Amino acid sequence: MIPFFKKNVDRRSRSAMVDFLQGHCRYDTMRSWNRLTSYANNIKIHHLGLSSEQDNKAYEMLGVNYWEDIRDPIDDFTHKQNHRYTMGLNGRSGGYLVLHASGLELTGHLSYCPDCGQRNFKKVPPASYQDGNEVVIAREILSSQNTCHAAAYLGHPAIQALSLSDDDKLSLIVQLKTALHDCSASDKCGICHQPRRNFCVPPSRLRVSSKSLDQDEDFAAEAWSMAALRERVELVCAFDATCDAIRSNFIALLDGYDVVEETYFRPVQIKTLVARVA
Ligand SMILES: [Zn+2]
């Protein structure tokens, strides 16, 4: 792949690196009135260095939704940056790819249904307990959604009926209240009622920041050591290379596919009057 956006930057030269970072194309991270910008590349059709044949095809493809077919390199980039950076489209009709700070955050889901995929914010309760006393106490705690104070459970008739001293009951109640924290009353999926499973690794999602990146940054400042500058240049070069990979995916689409118009008919519900049979 011949680089289009990616530049060769002399990492031994402070001025070459500063010039590269300061001279890089920038664009808004949100709306223009937020005045927050970051490193960006212009990916409007007439900016992609296409042949006239590819250019015509690209205009034919306006209105075709192909973004999902070419955006894969963004996931590779985000992964390689340990999710600390990602990139996205911005501008009218997505004319710019913009570099964003990002991070992973937990979704808060603790279990899932293997049958229908539904996720749940509660854990599945344990399948077995030490003895009959624990079974009874656990049932009382789960059916009350663990909302009562430990001592209040001593008044529940089922717990009163257990042949244990109140002190022993109380210590079991305290222990089980902790163990059953975040558990739902049963393991049933709320949608399809099949048994759920707890996540071994709690799922997370990417949080994309709209903060500016190096806007009005003074690269001459002491904080920007050669090592820090090199690291920043690496990041922006990796961003540019990812834009190149997306551009080349797009060109592969232009060269390998034709736009064909198809007409779909779909059933429509209409109301009509039908005479009653006498
Ligand atoms: Zn389910």
Coordinates of C-alpha atoms and ligand atoms in Angstrom, one line a residue:
M1 CA 0.0 0.0 0.0
I2 CA 1.5 3.3 -1.0
P3 CA 1.1 5.8 1.8
F4 CA -1.3 8.7 1.1
F5 CA -1.9 10.3 4.5
K6 CA 1.1 8.8 6.3
K7 CA 4.2 10.9 6.3
N8 CA 7.9 10.1 6.9
V9 CA 8.9 12.1 10.0
D10 CA 12.6 12.3 11.1
R11 CA 12.3 11.1 14.7
R12 CA 15.9 12.4 15.4
S13 CA 14.9 16.0 14.7
R14 CA 13.0 18.0 17.2
S15 CA 11.9 20.6 14.7
A16 CA 10.8 18.0 12.1
M17 CA 8.6 16.4 14.7
V18 CA 7.2 19.7 16.0
D19 CA 6.5 20.8 12.4
F20 CA 4.7 17.6 11.6
L21 CA 2.5 17.8 14.7
Q22 CA 1.8 21.5 14.3
G23 CA 1.2 21.3 10.6
H24 CA -1.1 18.3 10.7
C25 CA -4.7 18.7 9.4
R26 CA -7.1 19.2 12.3
Y27 CA -10.9 19.0 12.6
D28 CA -13.6 19.4 15.3
T29 CA -14.1 16.6 17.7
M30 CA -17.8 17.6 18.1
R31 CA -19.7 20.5 16.5
S32 CA -17.8 23.5 15.2
W33 CA -19.3 25.7 18.0
N34 CA -17.6 23.6 20.7
R35 CA -14.3 24.8 19.2
L36 CA -12.5 21.5 20.2
T37 CA -10.2 20.0 17.6
S38 CA -7.9 17.1 17.2
Y39 CA -5.7 15.5 14.5
A40 CA -7.7 14.6 11.5
N41 CA -7.6 13.7 7.8
N42 CA -9.9 15.0 5.1
I43 CA -11.5 12.0 3.4
K44 CA -13.9 13.8 1.1
I45 CA -14.0 12.1 -2.3
H46 CA -12.1 14.8 -4.3
H47 CA -9.4 14.6 -1.6
L48 CA -8.5 11.0 -1.9
G49 CA -6.3 11.1 -4.9
L50 CA -8.5 8.9 -7.0
S51 CA -8.3 8.3 -10.8
S52 CA -11.1 9.9 -12.8
E53 CA -12.8 6.5 -13.2
Q54 CA -12.6 5.8 -9.5
D55 CA -13.9 9.3 -8.8
N56 CA -17.0 8.8 -11.0
K57 CA -17.6 5.5 -9.3
A58 CA -17.3 7.1 -5.9
Y59 CA -20.0 9.7 -6.8
E60 CA -22.2 6.8 -8.0
M61 CA -21.7 5.2 -4.6
L62 CA -23.1 8.2 -2.7
G63 CA -26.1 7.0 -0.8
V64 CA -24.8 3.4 -0.6
N65 CA -24.0 2.4 2.9
Y66 CA -20.5 0.9 2.7
W67 CA -18.9 2.3 5.9
E68 CA -19.2 -1.0 7.8
D69 CA -17.3 -2.7 4.9
I70 CA -14.3 -0.5 5.1
R71 CA -14.0 0.6 8.8
D72 CA -12.2 -2.5 10.2
P73 CA -8.8 -0.8 10.5
I74 CA -10.3 1.4 13.2
D75 CA -10.8 -1.6 15.5
D76 CA -7.2 -2.7 14.9
F77 CA -5.9 0.8 15.7
T78 CA -8.0 1.1 18.9
H79 CA -6.8 -2.3 20.1
K80 CA -3.2 -1.5 19.4
Q81 CA -3.5 1.7 21.3
N82 CA -4.8 -0.2 24.3
H83 CA -8.2 1.6 23.8
R84 CA -6.6 4.9 24.9
Y85 CA -7.2 6.3 21.5
T86 CA -9.7 5.6 18.7
M87 CA -11.0 7.5 15.7
G88 CA -14.3 8.4 14.2
L89 CA -16.1 10.3 11.4
N90 CA -17.1 13.9 11.8
G91 CA -18.2 16.7 9.6
R92 CA -21.0 17.0 7.1
S93 CA -21.5 13.5 5.6
G94 CA -18.5 12.3 7.5
G95 CA -15.9 14.1 5.5
Y96 CA -13.2 13.8 8.2
L97 CA -11.6 11.1 10.2
V98 CA -10.7 12.4 13.6
L99 CA -8.4 11.1 16.3
H100 CA -10.1 10.8 19.8
A101 CA -8.9 9.9 23.3
S102 CA -10.9 7.0 24.6
G103 CA -11.0 4.4 27.3
L104 CA -12.7 1.2 28.4
E105 CA -15.5 1.3 31.0
L106 CA -17.5 -1.5 32.5
T107 CA -21.0 -1.9 31.3
G108 CA -22.1 -3.1 34.7
H109 CA -23.5 -6.4 33.4
L110 CA -22.8 -9.3 35.7
S111 CA -24.5 -12.2 33.9
Y112 CA -25.9 -13.2 30.5
C113 CA -28.3 -15.7 28.8
P114 CA -26.5 -18.2 26.6
D115 CA -29.7 -18.8 24.7
C116 CA -30.9 -15.3 23.7
G117 CA -27.8 -13.2 24.6
Q118 CA -29.7 -10.9 27.0
R119 CA -27.4 -9.4 29.6
N120 CA -28.4 -8.8 33.2
F121 CA -27.0 -6.4 35.9
K122 CA -27.5 -9.0 38.6
K123 CA -25.4 -12.2 39.2
V124 CA -26.9 -15.7 39.1
P125 CA -27.4 -17.0 42.7
P126 CA -25.3 -20.0 43.8
A127 CA -26.7 -23.4 42.8
S128 CA -25.9 -25.1 46.1
Y129 CA -25.4 -24.3 49.8
Q130 CA -23.6 -25.9 52.7
D131 CA -26.7 -27.2 54.4
G132 CA -30.5 -26.8 54.8
N133 CA -30.1 -23.8 57.1
E134 CA -28.2 -21.9 54.4
V135 CA -30.8 -22.9 51.8
V136 CA -33.6 -21.4 54.0
I137 CA -31.8 -18.2 54.9
A138 CA -30.6 -17.7 51.3
R139 CA -34.2 -18.1 50.0
E140 CA -35.4 -15.4 52.4
I141 CA -32.6 -13.0 51.5
L142 CA -33.1 -13.5 47.7
S143 CA -36.9 -13.2 47.8
S144 CA -36.6 -10.0 49.7
Q145 CA -33.9 -8.8 47.2
N146 CA -31.4 -8.5 50.1
T147 CA -33.1 -5.3 51.2
C148 CA -33.7 -6.0 55.0
H149 CA -31.2 -5.4 57.8
A150 CA -29.5 -8.6 59.0
A151 CA -31.4 -8.6 62.4
A152 CA -34.8 -8.1 60.6
Y153 CA -34.4 -11.6 59.0
L154 CA -34.5 -13.2 62.5
G155 CA -38.2 -12.3 62.5
H156 CA -39.0 -14.1 59.3
P157 CA -41.1 -17.2 60.2
A158 CA -39.0 -19.6 58.1
I159 CA -35.8 -18.4 59.8
Q160 CA -37.5 -18.5 63.3
A161 CA -38.3 -22.2 62.7
L162 CA -34.6 -23.1 62.2
S163 CA -33.1 -25.0 65.2
L164 CA -30.1 -22.7 65.6
S165 CA -29.3 -20.0 68.2
D166 CA -30.0 -16.4 67.2
D167 CA -26.3 -15.7 67.3
D168 CA -25.5 -18.5 64.8
K169 CA -28.5 -17.4 62.6
L170 CA -27.3 -13.8 62.6
S171 CA -23.7 -14.7 61.7
L172 CA -25.0 -16.9 58.8
I173 CA -27.4 -14.1 57.7
V174 CA -24.5 -11.6 57.6
Q175 CA -22.3 -14.0 55.7
L176 CA -25.0 -14.8 53.1
K177 CA -26.1 -11.2 52.7
T178 CA -22.5 -10.5 51.5
A179 CA -22.3 -13.6 49.4
L180 CA -25.6 -12.9 47.7
H181 CA -24.9 -9.2 47.1
D182 CA -25.8 -8.4 43.5
C183 CA -27.6 -11.7 43.0
S184 CA -31.1 -11.9 41.4
A185 CA -33.7 -14.0 43.1
S186 CA -33.4 -16.8 40.4
D187 CA -31.1 -17.6 37.5
K188 CA -33.9 -17.2 34.9
C189 CA -33.4 -14.9 31.9
G190 CA -35.9 -12.1 31.9
I191 CA -36.6 -12.6 28.2
C192 CA -36.6 -16.3 27.5
H193 CA -36.6 -17.8 31.0
Q194 CA -33.6 -20.0 30.3
P195 CA -30.9 -20.2 32.9
R196 CA -28.3 -17.4 32.9
R197 CA -24.6 -17.6 33.5
N198 CA -22.2 -15.2 35.3
F199 CA -19.6 -13.4 33.2
C200 CA -16.0 -14.6 34.0
V201 CA -14.7 -11.3 32.8
P202 CA -17.2 -8.4 33.2
P203 CA -17.9 -6.9 29.8
S204 CA -16.7 -3.3 29.0
R205 CA -17.4 -0.8 26.2
L206 CA -15.3 1.9 24.6
R207 CA -16.0 5.4 25.9
V208 CA -15.0 8.0 23.2
S209 CA -13.9 11.4 24.5
S210 CA -14.8 14.6 22.6
K211 CA -12.0 16.5 24.3
S212 CA -9.5 18.3 22.1
L213 CA -6.1 16.8 21.5
D214 CA -3.0 19.0 21.4
Q215 CA -5.1 22.1 20.5
D216 CA -2.8 25.2 20.8
E217 CA -0.2 22.9 22.3
D218 CA 3.2 24.5 22.9
F219 CA 5.5 21.7 21.7
A220 CA 8.5 23.9 22.7
A221 CA 7.5 23.5 26.4
E222 CA 9.8 21.4 28.6
A223 CA 7.1 18.7 29.1
W224 CA 7.7 17.8 25.5
S225 CA 10.9 15.9 25.8
M226 CA 12.3 14.1 22.6
A227 CA 10.8 10.9 24.0
A228 CA 7.4 12.5 24.5
L229 CA 7.5 14.0 21.0
R230 CA 8.4 10.7 19.5
E231 CA 5.6 9.0 21.2
R232 CA 3.1 11.6 20.0
V233 CA 4.5 11.3 16.4
E234 CA 4.1 7.6 16.6
L235 CA 0.5 7.9 17.6
V236 CA -0.4 10.4 14.8
C237 CA 1.6 8.4 12.2
A238 CA -0.4 5.3 13.3
F239 CA -3.6 7.3 12.9
D240 CA -2.5 8.4 9.4
A241 CA -1.6 4.8 8.5
T242 CA -5.1 3.7 9.6
C243 CA -6.6 6.4 7.4
D244 CA -4.5 4.9 4.6
A245 CA -5.8 1.4 5.3
I246 CA -9.4 2.7 5.2
R247 CA -8.8 4.6 2.0
S248 CA -7.3 1.5 0.3
N249 CA -10.4 -0.5 1.5
F250 CA -12.5 2.1 -0.2
I251 CA -10.5 2.0 -3.4
A252 CA -10.8 -1.8 -3.4
L253 CA -14.6 -1.4 -3.3
L254 CA -14.5 1.1 -6.1
D255 CA -12.5 -1.2 -8.3
G256 CA -14.2 -4.4 -7.3
Y257 CA -17.9 -3.6 -7.2
D258 CA -20.6 -2.0 -9.3
V259 CA -23.6 0.0 -8.1
V260 CA -26.8 -1.7 -9.2
E261 CA -30.2 -0.2 -8.5
E262 CA -32.8 -2.6 -7.3
T263 CA -36.5 -2.1 -6.6
Y264 CA -38.0 -3.7 -3.6
F265 CA -41.7 -4.2 -3.0
R266 CA -42.9 -4.5 0.5
P267 CA -46.3 -5.4 1.8
V268 CA -48.4 -2.5 2.9
Q269 CA -51.4 -2.6 5.4
I270 CA -54.4 -0.6 4.0
K271 CA -58.0 -0.5 5.2
T272 CA -60.9 -1.1 2.8
L273 CA -64.7 -1.5 3.1
V274 CA -66.1 -4.9 2.5
A275 CA -69.9 -5.3 2.1
R276 CA -71.6 -7.5 4.7
V277 CA -73.1 -10.7 3.5
A278 CA -76.9 -10.5 4.0
Ligands
ZN1 ZN -32.6 -15.5 27.3

